[in-house]
Amino acid sequence: MFKRSFRSQDRVEKSAKLAKKSNTARDPQKISKLQQSLEDTLPVKKNLNSPIVTLTVGREGRLFAAHEEVLCQSPFFQQACRDQYLEPQSKRISLPDQEPEVFSAVLEYLYKGDYYPRLLHNKHRNSWELEGASRSPDPSNDNTAGARGAVEATMYVPSVGQHLLRDTVVYCAADKFGLEELKRLSLRKQGLQSGIDVGTILRSAQYAYDNTPDTDSRLRAHYLALIIRCRKTFKRSGTMQAEMERGGKLFFDLFVAMCNHLDDVVELSNARTPKTV
């Protein structure tokens, strides 16, 4: 069930976002500029004739614009387009609980099939890596899991007031919007990150538990497997001790996962050891 590794893009410039100003969402001239900006920055010119949808995202109401046809790849937005719109020429969706930076990644994925940093295939190594990845381990830091330099691994999430793993937040947004392939992509990208400190991993794991259903069997399992595999690092961590004392569903699941792991080890050991009478 658990992945054995914590290894699991043209960037959408936030050209369709504006700082919140008075009456911004109602200003036809600003909306028109958003639409033109969107057309100018498309990575591949497509024959998209569907209406432009304006989205206000986050607490500050940052503006984005997207083609309805593109948005409707998501069941969430397909439902929104069907149920919420009254005026064909003024399609708007409000997403006050979403982080603009994360929504930018989601929108980039909907247009391009990936988000920055892109997942690239290294032909020489015959392996996958993140765009711009650098191998810069810090062997003196025992409070990190992994050894390769992270590429924009974290982002500040205002709603929780902490830096979290970016791909975890993208995964949770993808789950909300019903984008299964984006969930797989973000999980794979997160698996390629390393050198992440224990505190960031634990905060991100808690965020994952708070923002995914109990039926989620991928992102949650990913964190449990990581903690088990890097247990020598985590058991020395004061942050880990403090979080465990605070408790939560994450740590019961971790206990169950550790028991399962131990059972597997014992079973394997018994299979290799001749039985004696």
Coordinates of C-alpha atoms in Angstrom, one line a residue:
M1 CA 0.0 0.0 0.0
F2 CA 2.8 2.4 0.9
K3 CA 5.3 3.8 -1.6
R4 CA 8.9 2.9 -0.6
S5 CA 10.3 6.2 -1.7
F6 CA 9.8 9.8 -1.1
R7 CA 10.5 10.4 -4.7
S8 CA 7.4 10.3 -6.3
Q9 CA 5.6 22.9 -16.3
D10 CA 6.1 25.8 -18.6
R11 CA 5.0 28.1 -15.9
V12 CA 1.7 29.9 -16.0
E13 CA 2.8 33.4 -15.2
K14 CA 0.0 34.8 -13.0
S15 CA -0.9 37.1 -15.8
A16 CA -4.6 36.8 -15.0
K17 CA -4.3 38.0 -11.5
L18 CA -4.7 41.4 -10.1
A19 CA -4.5 42.8 -6.6
K20 CA -7.9 43.5 -5.1
K21 CA -9.1 47.0 -5.6
S22 CA -12.4 48.6 -5.2
N23 CA -14.9 47.3 -7.8
T24 CA -12.2 45.3 -9.6
A25 CA -14.4 42.3 -10.2
R26 CA -17.1 44.5 -11.7
D27 CA -14.9 46.7 -14.0
P28 CA -15.5 45.6 -17.6
Q29 CA -12.2 47.1 -18.7
K30 CA -10.2 45.1 -16.2
I31 CA -12.0 41.9 -17.2
S32 CA -11.3 42.6 -20.8
K33 CA -7.6 43.0 -20.0
L34 CA -7.6 39.7 -18.2
Q35 CA -9.1 38.0 -21.1
Q36 CA -6.6 39.5 -23.5
S37 CA -3.7 38.6 -21.2
L38 CA -4.9 35.0 -21.0
E39 CA -5.0 34.7 -24.8
D40 CA -1.5 36.2 -25.2
T41 CA 0.1 33.8 -22.7
L42 CA -1.3 30.5 -23.9
P43 CA 1.6 28.1 -24.4
V44 CA 0.0 26.5 -27.4
K45 CA -2.5 28.4 -29.5
K46 CA -5.7 26.4 -29.4
N47 CA -8.9 26.9 -31.1
L48 CA -10.8 27.6 -27.9
N49 CA -14.0 29.4 -28.6
S50 CA -15.7 28.8 -25.3
P51 CA -16.6 31.8 -23.1
I52 CA -14.0 33.3 -20.7
V53 CA -14.7 32.7 -17.0
T54 CA -13.5 35.1 -14.4
L55 CA -12.5 33.6 -11.1
T56 CA -11.8 35.5 -7.8
V57 CA -9.4 33.5 -5.7
G58 CA -8.3 33.8 -2.1
R59 CA -9.1 36.2 0.7
E60 CA -7.8 39.2 -1.4
G61 CA -10.0 38.2 -4.4
R62 CA -7.1 37.8 -6.9
L63 CA -8.5 37.6 -10.4
F64 CA -7.9 34.8 -12.9
A65 CA -9.4 34.2 -16.3
A66 CA -9.9 30.8 -18.1
H67 CA -11.8 29.3 -20.9
E68 CA -14.9 27.5 -19.7
E69 CA -14.0 24.5 -21.9
V70 CA -10.7 24.2 -20.1
L71 CA -12.2 24.6 -16.6
C72 CA -14.8 22.0 -17.3
Q73 CA -12.2 19.3 -17.4
S74 CA -12.8 19.4 -13.7
P75 CA -16.1 18.0 -12.4
F76 CA -16.1 20.7 -9.8
F77 CA -16.1 23.5 -12.3
Q78 CA -18.3 21.6 -14.7
Q79 CA -21.0 21.6 -12.0
A80 CA -20.3 25.3 -11.2
C81 CA -20.7 26.3 -14.8
R82 CA -24.0 24.4 -15.0
D83 CA -25.5 25.6 -11.8
Q84 CA -24.2 29.0 -10.9
Y85 CA -24.2 31.1 -14.1
L86 CA -27.1 33.4 -15.0
E87 CA -25.5 35.9 -17.5
P88 CA -23.6 34.3 -20.4
Q89 CA -21.4 37.3 -20.8
S90 CA -20.4 37.7 -17.1
K91 CA -19.4 34.2 -16.0
R92 CA -17.8 34.4 -12.5
I93 CA -16.8 32.0 -9.9
S94 CA -15.6 32.9 -6.4
L95 CA -13.1 30.6 -4.6
P96 CA -12.3 32.5 -1.3
D97 CA -10.9 29.4 0.4
Q98 CA -8.3 28.6 -2.3
E99 CA -4.7 29.9 -2.3
P100 CA -4.0 31.9 -5.5
E101 CA -0.5 30.3 -5.9
V102 CA -2.0 26.8 -5.8
F103 CA -4.9 27.7 -8.1
S104 CA -2.3 29.1 -10.6
A105 CA -0.7 25.6 -10.6
V106 CA -4.1 24.0 -11.1
L107 CA -4.9 26.3 -14.0
E108 CA -1.5 25.7 -15.5
Y109 CA -2.1 22.0 -15.4
L110 CA -5.5 22.3 -17.0
Y111 CA -4.0 24.2 -20.0
K112 CA -0.6 22.4 -20.3
G113 CA -1.0 19.0 -18.5
D114 CA 1.8 20.0 -16.0
Y115 CA 2.8 22.8 -13.7
Y116 CA 6.1 24.3 -12.6
P117 CA 8.5 22.8 -12.0
R118 CA 7.9 20.4 -14.8
L119 CA 8.5 16.7 -14.6
L120 CA 11.3 15.9 -17.1
H121 CA 12.8 12.7 -18.4
N122 CA 16.5 12.5 -18.1
K123 CA 17.5 10.3 -21.1
H124 CA 21.1 9.9 -19.8
R125 CA 20.0 8.5 -16.4
N126 CA 16.8 7.0 -17.8
S127 CA 15.0 8.6 -14.8
W128 CA 12.5 11.3 -14.1
E129 CA 13.5 14.6 -12.4
L130 CA 12.1 18.0 -11.7
E131 CA 12.9 20.9 -13.9
G132 CA 15.9 22.8 -12.4
A133 CA 16.6 20.2 -9.8
S134 CA 20.1 20.4 -8.3
R135 CA 22.0 17.8 -6.4
S136 CA 23.1 19.8 -3.3
P137 CA 22.8 17.6 -0.2
D138 CA 23.7 18.9 3.2
P139 CA 25.3 15.9 4.9
S140 CA 25.7 17.8 8.2
N141 CA 21.9 18.3 8.6
D142 CA 20.5 15.2 10.4
N143 CA 17.1 16.8 10.7
T144 CA 16.2 16.3 7.0
A145 CA 14.8 13.4 5.1
G146 CA 16.5 12.7 1.8
A147 CA 19.6 14.1 0.1
R148 CA 18.8 16.1 -3.0
G149 CA 18.3 19.8 -3.2
A150 CA 14.6 20.7 -3.4
V151 CA 13.1 22.8 -6.2
E152 CA 10.6 25.2 -4.9
A153 CA 9.5 22.5 -2.5
T154 CA 7.5 24.7 -0.1
M155 CA 5.1 27.5 -0.2
Y156 CA 3.6 29.7 2.5
V157 CA 0.0 29.0 3.1
P158 CA -1.7 32.0 4.7
S159 CA -4.7 29.9 5.9
V160 CA -2.5 27.9 8.2
G161 CA 0.3 30.5 8.6
Q162 CA 3.0 28.0 7.8
H163 CA 5.3 26.8 5.0
L164 CA 4.1 23.5 3.6
L165 CA 5.1 21.2 0.8
R166 CA 3.7 22.8 -2.3
D167 CA 2.8 19.5 -4.0
T168 CA 0.8 18.4 -1.0
V169 CA -1.3 21.6 -1.2
V170 CA -1.7 21.1 -5.0
Y171 CA -2.8 17.5 -4.3
C172 CA -5.5 18.6 -1.9
A173 CA -6.8 21.2 -4.4
A174 CA -6.8 18.6 -7.1
D175 CA -8.9 16.3 -4.8
K176 CA -11.4 19.2 -4.3
F177 CA -11.6 19.8 -8.0
G178 CA -11.9 16.1 -8.9
L179 CA -8.7 16.0 -10.9
E180 CA -7.4 12.5 -10.4
E181 CA -4.5 12.8 -12.9
L182 CA -3.3 16.0 -11.2
K183 CA -3.3 14.1 -7.9
R184 CA -1.1 11.4 -9.3
L185 CA 1.2 14.0 -10.9
S186 CA 1.6 16.1 -7.7
L187 CA 2.3 13.0 -5.6
R188 CA 5.0 11.8 -8.1
K189 CA 6.6 15.3 -8.0
Q190 CA 6.6 15.3 -4.2
G191 CA 8.3 12.0 -4.3
L192 CA 11.2 13.6 -6.1
Q193 CA 11.8 16.2 -3.4
S194 CA 14.3 15.6 -0.7
G195 CA 16.3 17.3 2.0
I196 CA 13.0 18.5 3.6
D197 CA 13.1 19.2 7.3
V198 CA 11.1 17.1 9.8
G199 CA 8.9 20.0 10.8
T200 CA 7.8 20.8 7.3
I201 CA 7.0 17.1 6.6
L202 CA 4.9 16.8 9.7
R203 CA 3.0 20.1 9.1
S204 CA 2.4 19.0 5.6
A205 CA 1.2 15.6 6.7
Q206 CA -1.2 17.2 9.1
Y207 CA -2.5 19.4 6.3
A208 CA -3.0 16.4 4.1
Y209 CA -5.0 14.7 6.9
D210 CA -7.1 17.9 7.4
N211 CA -7.8 18.3 3.7
T212 CA -8.3 14.8 2.3
P213 CA -11.2 12.4 3.0
D214 CA -10.5 9.3 5.2
T215 CA -10.8 7.2 2.0
D216 CA -7.6 8.8 0.6
S217 CA -5.1 6.0 0.2
R218 CA -2.3 7.7 -1.6
L219 CA -1.1 11.0 -0.1
R220 CA -1.7 9.8 3.5
A221 CA 0.0 6.5 2.8
H222 CA 2.9 8.4 1.2
Y223 CA 3.6 10.3 4.4
L224 CA 3.3 7.2 6.6
A225 CA 5.7 5.3 4.4
L226 CA 8.2 8.2 4.5
I227 CA 8.1 8.4 8.3
I228 CA 8.6 4.7 8.6
R229 CA 11.5 4.6 6.1
C230 CA 13.2 7.6 7.7
R231 CA 12.4 6.5 11.3
K232 CA 15.9 7.0 12.5
T233 CA 15.7 10.7 11.6
F234 CA 12.2 11.1 13.0
K235 CA 12.8 9.3 16.3
R236 CA 15.5 11.8 17.1
S237 CA 13.3 14.8 16.3
G238 CA 12.0 17.0 19.1
T239 CA 9.3 18.2 16.6
M240 CA 8.2 14.6 16.1
Q241 CA 7.9 14.1 19.9
A242 CA 5.9 17.3 20.3
E243 CA 3.5 16.4 17.5
M244 CA 3.0 12.9 18.8
E245 CA 2.2 14.2 22.3
R246 CA -0.3 16.6 20.7
G247 CA -1.9 13.6 18.9
G248 CA -4.2 13.2 16.0
K249 CA -5.4 10.6 13.5
L250 CA -2.1 10.8 11.7
F251 CA -0.3 9.1 14.6
F252 CA -2.8 6.3 15.0
D253 CA -2.5 5.5 11.3
L254 CA 1.3 5.7 11.8
F255 CA 1.1 3.2 14.6
V256 CA -1.0 0.8 12.5
A257 CA 1.4 1.2 9.5
M258 CA 4.4 0.5 11.8
C259 CA 2.7 -2.6 13.1
N260 CA 2.0 -3.8 9.5
H261 CA 5.6 -3.1 8.6
L262 CA 6.9 -5.0 11.6
D263 CA 4.6 -8.0 10.7
D264 CA 6.0 -8.0 7.2
V265 CA 9.6 -8.0 8.5
V266 CA 8.8 -10.9 10.9
E267 CA 7.0 -12.9 8.3
L268 CA 9.9 -12.4 5.8
S269 CA 12.4 -13.4 8.5
N270 CA 10.4 -16.5 9.4
A271 CA 10.3 -17.5 5.7
R272 CA 14.0 -17.4 5.5
T273 CA 14.8 -19.2 8.7
P274 CA 14.5 -23.0 8.7
K275 CA 11.9 -24.2 11.3
T276 CA 13.2 -26.4 14.1
V277 CA 11.3 -29.0 16.0

